[in-house]
C-alpha positions as a Python dict, from the first residue, in 0.01 Angstrom:
ca = {
    (1, 'M'): (0, 0, 0),
    (2, 'A'): (154, 126, -281),
    (3, 'D'): (347, 108, -593),
    (4, 'A'): (175, 209, -891),
    (5, 'T'): (124, 306, -1237),
    (6, 'T'): (105, 681, -1185),
    (7, 'E'): (370, 760, -925),
    (8, 'Q'): (575, 1064, -1011),
    (9, 'S'): (902, 983, -1181),
    (10, 'S'): (1242, 1094, -1072),
    (11, 'E'): (1405, 1365, -1281),
    (12, 'Q'): (1718, 1151, -1291),
    (13, 'S'): (1767, 840, -1502),
    (14, 'P'): (1545, 564, -1367),
    (15, 'Q'): (1692, 302, -1138),
    (16, 'H'): (1694, -62, -1244),
    (17, 'S'): (1603, -362, -1034),
    (18, 'P'): (1888, -607, -970),
    (19, 'L'): (1672, -847, -1174),
    (20, 'H'): (1640, -624, -1480),
    (21, 'D'): (1821, -871, -1705),
    (22, 'R'): (1590, -1153, -1594),
    (23, 'H'): (1288, -944, -1693),
    (24, 'E'): (1444, -853, -2028),
    (25, 'A'): (1506, -1221, -2100),
    (26, 'L'): (1139, -1292, -2030),
    (27, 'G'): (1033, -1024, -2279),
    (28, 'A'): (892, -780, -2023),
    (29, 'K'): (747, -447, -2127),
    (30, 'F'): (887, -181, -1894),
    (31, 'S'): (751, 144, -1756),
    (32, 'E'): (881, 397, -1508),
    (33, 'F'): (741, 390, -1154),
    (34, 'G'): (861, 626, -886),
    (35, 'G'): (1199, 670, -1051),
    (36, 'W'): (1248, 299, -1128),
    (37, 'L'): (1216, 115, -1459),
    (38, 'M'): (1003, -187, -1370),
    (39, 'P'): (813, -461, -1556),
    (40, 'L'): (464, -347, -1655),
    (41, 'E'): (367, -677, -1814),
    (42, 'Y'): (516, -981, -1980),
    (43, 'P'): (412, -1141, -2311),
    (44, 'T'): (159, -1340, -2108),
    (45, 'G'): (-50, -1022, -2079),
    (46, 'V'): (-211, -847, -1784),
    (47, 'V'): (-534, -1050, -1783),
    (48, 'K'): (-357, -1389, -1772),
    (49, 'E'): (-111, -1263, -1511),
    (50, 'H'): (-404, -1141, -1302),
    (51, 'A'): (-586, -1475, -1340),
    (52, 'A'): (-275, -1671, -1243),
    (53, 'V'): (-260, -1490, -909),
    (54, 'R'): (-632, -1533, -839),
    (55, 'G'): (-631, -1901, -933),
    (56, 'G'): (-276, -2025, -876),
    (57, 'V'): (42, -1829, -816),
    (58, 'G'): (235, -1534, -957),
    (59, 'I'): (564, -1364, -882),
    (60, 'F'): (622, -987, -883),
    (61, 'D'): (946, -792, -861),
    (62, 'V'): (859, -486, -652),
    (63, 'S'): (1213, -387, -564),
    (64, 'H'): (1129, -22, -636),
    (65, 'L'): (957, -5, -296),
    (66, 'G'): (1156, 192, -38),
    (67, 'K'): (1349, 36, 250),
    (68, 'L'): (1425, 249, 555),
    (69, 'V'): (1583, 102, 868),
    (70, 'V'): (1504, 292, 1187),
    (71, 'R'): (1726, 178, 1468),
    (72, 'G'): (1860, 285, 1803),
    (73, 'P'): (1731, 300, 2162),
    (74, 'G'): (1356, 364, 2155),
    (75, 'A'): (1312, 325, 1778),
    (76, 'V'): (964, 176, 1820),
    (77, 'D'): (855, 448, 2063),
    (78, 'F'): (981, 715, 1821),
    (79, 'L'): (791, 569, 1526),
    (80, 'N'): (482, 520, 1737),
    (81, 'A'): (478, 892, 1809),
    (82, 'T'): (496, 974, 1437),
    (83, 'L'): (310, 711, 1231),
    (84, 'T'): (-69, 679, 1266),
    (85, 'N'): (-108, 315, 1361),
    (86, 'D'): (-23, 184, 1706),
    (87, 'L'): (300, -15, 1696),
    (88, 'H'): (237, -122, 2053),
    (89, 'R'): (-47, -340, 1924),
    (90, 'I'): (213, -568, 1768),
    (91, 'G'): (553, -702, 1868),
    (92, 'P'): (872, -857, 1731),
    (93, 'G'): (812, -1064, 1419),
    (94, 'Q'): (497, -879, 1318),
    (95, 'A'): (419, -630, 1041),
    (96, 'Q'): (170, -346, 1034),
    (97, 'Y'): (16, -110, 777),
    (98, 'S'): (41, 255, 876),
    (99, 'L'): (29, 609, 742),
    (100, 'V'): (262, 906, 740),
    (101, 'V'): (48, 1221, 757),
    (102, 'D'): (129, 1588, 759),
    (103, 'D'): (108, 1725, 1110),
    (104, 'A'): (-64, 2049, 1008),
    (105, 'T'): (-310, 1928, 745),
    (106, 'G'): (-366, 1560, 824),
    (107, 'G'): (-309, 1478, 456),
    (108, 'I'): (-150, 1142, 372),
    (109, 'V'): (217, 1187, 283),
    (110, 'D'): (251, 811, 227),
    (111, 'D'): (124, 472, 334),
    (112, 'V'): (390, 232, 462),
    (113, 'F'): (446, -112, 606),
    (114, 'T'): (646, -145, 926),
    (115, 'Y'): (837, -462, 1015),
    (116, 'Y'): (892, -477, 1391),
    (117, 'R'): (1220, -663, 1447),
    (118, 'D'): (1268, -551, 1808),
    (119, 'D'): (1215, -240, 2020),
    (120, 'D'): (1526, -81, 1875),
    (121, 'H'): (1502, -194, 1511),
    (122, 'V'): (1215, -141, 1264),
    (123, 'L'): (1209, -169, 886),
    (124, 'V'): (980, 87, 719),
    (125, 'V'): (874, 24, 358),
    (126, 'P'): (740, 338, 185),
    (127, 'N'): (632, 377, -177),
    (128, 'A'): (913, 431, -425),
    (129, 'A'): (830, 791, -510),
    (130, 'N'): (795, 888, -142),
    (131, 'N'): (1097, 711, 6),
    (132, 'D'): (1310, 1026, 23),
    (133, 'E'): (1031, 1241, 168),
    (134, 'V'): (944, 988, 438),
    (135, 'R'): (1311, 957, 528),
    (136, 'R'): (1348, 1336, 541),
    (137, 'R'): (1059, 1371, 783),
    (138, 'L'): (1178, 1088, 1005),
    (139, 'V'): (1538, 1216, 1014),
    (140, 'A'): (1418, 1564, 1109),
    (141, 'A'): (1212, 1428, 1399),
    (142, 'A'): (1440, 1149, 1525),
    (143, 'P'): (1574, 1188, 1880),
    (144, 'E'): (1942, 1156, 1960),
    (145, 'G'): (2058, 797, 1925),
    (146, 'V'): (1795, 696, 1667),
    (147, 'E'): (1914, 680, 1307),
    (148, 'V'): (1723, 641, 983),
    (149, 'L'): (1919, 449, 719),
    (150, 'D'): (1822, 436, 351),
    (151, 'H'): (1867, 91, 193),
    (152, 'H'): (1650, 159, -110),
    (153, 'R'): (1896, 5, -358),
    (154, 'D'): (2044, -260, -132),
    (155, 'Y'): (1755, -506, -124),
    (156, 'V'): (1508, -667, -361),
    (157, 'V'): (1144, -728, -276),
    (158, 'L'): (973, -1024, -441),
    (159, 'A'): (601, -1087, -393),
    (160, 'I'): (482, -1448, -429),
    (161, 'Q'): (103, -1424, -444),
    (162, 'G'): (-172, -1682, -489),
    (163, 'T'): (-320, -1999, -348),
    (164, 'R'): (-5, -2201, -427),
    (165, 'S'): (237, -1947, -279),
    (166, 'D'): (319, -2166, 22),
    (167, 'E'): (444, -2445, -200),
    (168, 'V'): (665, -2214, -404),
    (169, 'V'): (823, -2045, -101),
    (170, 'A'): (880, -2376, 77),
    (171, 'G'): (1024, -2515, -246),
    (172, 'V'): (1332, -2293, -214),
    (173, 'G'): (1386, -2388, 151),
    (174, 'L'): (1226, -2079, 303),
    (175, 'P'): (965, -2097, 581),
    (176, 'A'): (595, -2079, 491),
    (177, 'G'): (265, -2117, 668),
    (178, 'H'): (312, -1855, 939),
    (179, 'D'): (29, -1622, 1036),
    (180, 'Y'): (-90, -1325, 833),
    (181, 'L'): (118, -1010, 897),
    (182, 'T'): (397, -1202, 1065),
    (183, 'F'): (750, -1250, 932),
    (184, 'V'): (1053, -1467, 990),
    (185, 'E'): (1413, -1438, 876),
    (186, 'A'): (1580, -1737, 717),
    (187, 'P'): (1908, -1815, 540),
    (188, 'F'): (1941, -1836, 162),
    (189, 'E'): (2272, -1859, -23),
    (190, 'G'): (2455, -1724, 282),
    (191, 'A'): (2222, -1423, 319),
    (192, 'R'): (1927, -1348, 547),
    (193, 'V'): (1586, -1321, 381),
    (194, 'V'): (1278, -1168, 542),
    (195, 'V'): (971, -1380, 461),
    (196, 'C'): (649, -1197, 546),
    (197, 'R'): (284, -1298, 503),
    (198, 'T'): (180, -977, 331),
    (199, 'G'): (79, -867, -16),
    (200, 'Y'): (-105, -613, -229),
    (201, 'T'): (-329, -851, -424),
    (202, 'G'): (-581, -981, -171),
    (203, 'E'): (-458, -1337, -216),
    (204, 'R'): (-262, -1551, 23),
    (205, 'G'): (103, -1475, -32),
    (206, 'Y'): (445, -1370, 83),
    (207, 'E'): (684, -1082, 31),
    (208, 'L'): (1053, -1169, 40),
    (209, 'I'): (1309, -899, 120),
    (210, 'A'): (1662, -1011, 33),
    (211, 'P'): (2003, -852, -23),
    (212, 'S'): (2049, -752, -385),
    (213, 'E'): (2351, -976, -432),
    (214, 'V'): (2141, -1291, -394),
    (215, 'A'): (1848, -1162, -598),
    (216, 'P'): (1927, -1349, -922),
    (217, 'A'): (1977, -1681, -741),
    (218, 'L'): (1657, -1631, -540),
    (219, 'W'): (1455, -1541, -851),
    (220, 'D'): (1588, -1843, -1042),
    (221, 'A'): (1516, -2077, -751),
    (222, 'L'): (1160, -1947, -712),
    (223, 'M'): (1095, -1980, -1086),
    (224, 'A'): (1221, -2339, -1080),
    (225, 'A'): (1023, -2429, -767),
    (226, 'G'): (710, -2275, -915),
    (227, 'E'): (726, -2449, -1250),
    (228, 'Q'): (514, -2742, -1135),
    (229, 'Y'): (251, -2498, -1006),
    (230, 'D'): (245, -2292, -1329),
    (231, 'L'): (405, -1993, -1161),
    (232, 'V'): (362, -1683, -1380),
    (233, 'P'): (583, -1371, -1366),
    (234, 'A'): (348, -1074, -1330),
    (235, 'G'): (406, -704, -1381),
    (236, 'L'): (274, -392, -1218),
    (237, 'G'): (-17, -376, -1461),
    (238, 'A'): (-166, -691, -1310),
    (239, 'R'): (-70, -573, -964),
    (240, 'D'): (-283, -264, -1027),
    (241, 'T'): (-592, -458, -1141),
    (242, 'L'): (-553, -699, -848),
    (243, 'R'): (-525, -424, -588),
    (244, 'T'): (-817, -233, -740),
    (245, 'E'): (-1039, -541, -707),
    (246, 'M'): (-951, -537, -337),
    (247, 'G'): (-1010, -163, -302),
    (248, 'Y'): (-652, -115, -182),
    (249, 'P'): (-557, 253, -220),
    (250, 'L'): (-275, 376, -438),
    (251, 'H'): (-76, 675, -319),
    (252, 'G'): (-84, 954, -572),
    (253, 'Q'): (-435, 859, -685),
    (254, 'D'): (-667, 734, -408),
    (255, 'I'): (-466, 883, -123),
    (256, 'S'): (-240, 1187, -126),
    (257, 'P'): (-137, 1489, 82),
    (258, 'D'): (-474, 1638, -16),
    (259, 'I'): (-671, 1344, 127),
    (260, 'T'): (-695, 1253, 496),
    (261, 'P'): (-727, 905, 651),
    (262, 'N'): (-1084, 990, 750),
    (263, 'E'): (-1175, 1073, 391),
    (264, 'A'): (-996, 760, 264),
    (265, 'R'): (-1182, 540, 517),
    (266, 'L'): (-849, 436, 665),
    (267, 'G'): (-942, 514, 1025),
    (268, 'W'): (-870, 148, 1106),
    (269, 'A'): (-500, 229, 1046),
    (270, 'V'): (-503, 509, 1306),
    (271, 'G'): (-431, 452, 1675),
    (272, 'W'): (-692, 699, 1795),
    (273, 'K'): (-615, 637, 2163),
    (274, 'K'): (-244, 710, 2127),
    (275, 'P'): (-133, 1033, 2297),
    (276, 'A'): (73, 1144, 1998),
    (277, 'F'): (119, 1093, 1624),
    (278, 'W'): (164, 1331, 1334),
    (279, 'G'): (-167, 1499, 1244),
    (280, 'R'): (-349, 1377, 1556),
    (281, 'A'): (-520, 1707, 1644),
    (282, 'R'): (-632, 1772, 1288),
    (283, 'L'): (-764, 1418, 1235),
    (284, 'L'): (-947, 1404, 1568),
    (285, 'A'): (-1121, 1733, 1491),
    (286, 'E'): (-1220, 1614, 1144),
    (287, 'R'): (-1340, 1283, 1282),
    (288, 'E'): (-1560, 1463, 1536),
    (289, 'E'): (-1705, 1698, 1277),
    (290, 'G'): (-1731, 1433, 1007),
    (291, 'P'): (-1538, 1441, 677),
    (292, 'R'): (-1706, 1601, 378),
    (293, 'R'): (-1569, 1342, 133),
    (294, 'K'): (-1524, 967, 136),
    (295, 'L'): (-1348, 708, -80),
    (296, 'V'): (-1596, 457, -221),
    (297, 'G'): (-1606, 172, -468),
    (298, 'I'): (-1796, 200, -794),
    (299, 'V'): (-1919, -83, -1019),
    (300, 'S'): (-2050, -38, -1369),
    (301, 'T'): (-2408, -153, -1430),
    (302, 'G'): (-2324, -183, -1799),
    (303, 'R'): (-2004, -214, -1999),
    (304, 'A'): (-1835, 116, -1915),
    (305, 'I'): (-1482, 127, -1772),
    (306, 'P'): (-1398, 418, -1539),
    (307, 'R'): (-1066, 598, -1546),
    (308, 'P'): (-901, 844, -1302),
    (309, 'H'): (-1035, 1202, -1301),
    (310, 'M'): (-1370, 1117, -1462),
    (311, 'S'): (-1643, 1317, -1292),
    (312, 'V'): (-1902, 1148, -1070),
    (313, 'R'): (-2248, 1304, -1055),
    (314, 'L'): (-2587, 1249, -903),
    (315, 'L'): (-2810, 1251, -1207),
    (316, 'R'): (-2658, 1480, -1470),
    (317, 'D'): (-2610, 1810, -1294),
    (318, 'V'): (-2521, 1746, -928),
    (319, 'P'): (-2142, 1702, -892),
    (320, 'L'): (-2031, 1453, -626),
    (321, 'G'): (-1660, 1406, -691),
    (322, 'E'): (-1433, 1215, -926),
    (323, 'V'): (-1288, 874, -1000),
    (324, 'T'): (-946, 818, -844),
    (325, 'S'): (-873, 468, -982),
    (326, 'G'): (-1057, 276, -1250),
    (327, 'T'): (-1003, -38, -1453),
    (328, 'F'): (-1163, -344, -1609),
    (329, 'S'): (-1192, -622, -1351),
    (330, 'P'): (-1073, -950, -1507),
    (331, 'T'): (-1243, -1143, -1226),
    (332, 'M'): (-1583, -971, -1240),
    (333, 'R'): (-1570, -888, -1612),
    (334, 'K'): (-1695, -540, -1527),
    (335, 'G'): (-1564, -187, -1498),
    (336, 'I'): (-1477, -104, -1137),
    (337, 'G'): (-1300, 174, -957),
    (338, 'L'): (-1253, 394, -655),
    (339, 'A'): (-1394, 744, -631),
    (340, 'L'): (-1368, 1031, -386),
    (341, 'V'): (-1721, 1164, -347),
    (342, 'S'): (-1935, 1373, -115),
    (343, 'T'): (-2056, 1199, 201),
    (344, 'V'): (-2414, 1288, 106),
    (345, 'V'): (-2424, 984, -123),
    (346, 'D'): (-2498, 649, 41),
    (347, 'D'): (-2348, 308, -33),
    (348, 'G'): (-2573, 131, -279),
    (349, 'A'): (-2676, 450, -459),
    (350, 'E'): (-2657, 478, -836),
    (351, 'V'): (-2448, 762, -978),
    (352, 'M'): (-2346, 888, -1320),
    (353, 'V'): (-1984, 877, -1436),
    (354, 'D'): (-1881, 1084, -1735),
    (355, 'V'): (-1706, 823, -1952),
    (356, 'R'): (-1562, 1011, -2250),
    (357, 'G'): (-1859, 1242, -2269),
    (358, 'R'): (-2123, 973, -2212),
    (359, 'P'): (-2310, 950, -1879),
    (360, 'E'): (-2280, 589, -1759),
    (361, 'V'): (-2453, 437, -1457),
    (362, 'F'): (-2241, 300, -1170),
    (363, 'Q'): (-2338, 172, -828),
    (364, 'I'): (-2164, 289, -512),
    (365, 'T'): (-2032, -1, -306),
    (366, 'K'): (-1784, -74, -32),
    (367, 'P'): (-1477, -274, -141),
    (368, 'P'): (-1347, -537, -170),
    (369, 'F'): (-1508, -621, -501),
    (370, 'V'): (-1397, -987, -481),
    (371, 'Q'): (-1360, -1223, -188),
    (372, 'P'): (-998, -1222, -61),
    (373, 'S'): (-800, -1524, 55),
    (374, 'V'): (-515, -1324, 209),
    (375, 'R'): (-607, -1402, 571),
    (376, 'E'): (-675, -1772, 524),
    (377, 'S'): (-470, -1993, 754),
}
């Protein structure tokens, strides 16, 4: 799902999180993401922030993520006829990963999370840079009586991620322990907070969606509750290394309007038996024929670190594709990445990546690169 270090910036002055002053007080280094100025890392450093999430607990401010409310008679049926995944597989109180694709090309306009409140009320969370485009497409297609409301700046999103996340969330009086991809709403400081078992790190965790006016109090309470568990504020730099270790795609790099769900190996997020969704005809035809490219994981056999746009080759002179995401894995202590390559190459094969003019050997693999705990009960 998406929020990342290379999303296109808004031409306007970047938006600030309601918690900007808290991050400044903690000494955060900021960077622009999708038109928002957000913490990239804190003085702790990316590697320690990453390790805290894998071994304990971290807190992320990801308020730059979009927030669209789709409501009105038949809101679920409308979204089910547009988004790829099948909303009828879930029900009230459940969340689902899905894709917005272009109807003509099948390319991925965005990946989103949907929060199914009831048949007439769904919260859609796009990536920051794509919020306006997703809203535009939904508004244009919405039937009479269904409205699409933009609450991008009205709510904060805080991600509590790691093996001690339950204790931190419960420590501020919010519910914890519910099933993966389910959510509940609970009171906090007179407001209603959505507490969902989701995350972008691969670890057990929660994402809290709360009105902006209670954001400072919620942040302070979580920091206090997490002190005994060594809670670490983490920025989007660590979020990127964590999601790469899981092989989670980043829109704008690993998935884009030029890449289809079939190529991205995201067919599991497509309701193939549904009678209608945007891009259905194009994706079914491609699925039948077989895509020519596929998104794979790559692991360095040496000390090389891959970066986006580095070429991937079979031997030295047979081009296969290019790296879409690449980083140093703090958990594996190796260079890892994602690459979009020709389907002629098999998982397990060794390939050459051009790392600053030097051919380095990598092995093709299927993510995740590390064992996740996200689904543990």
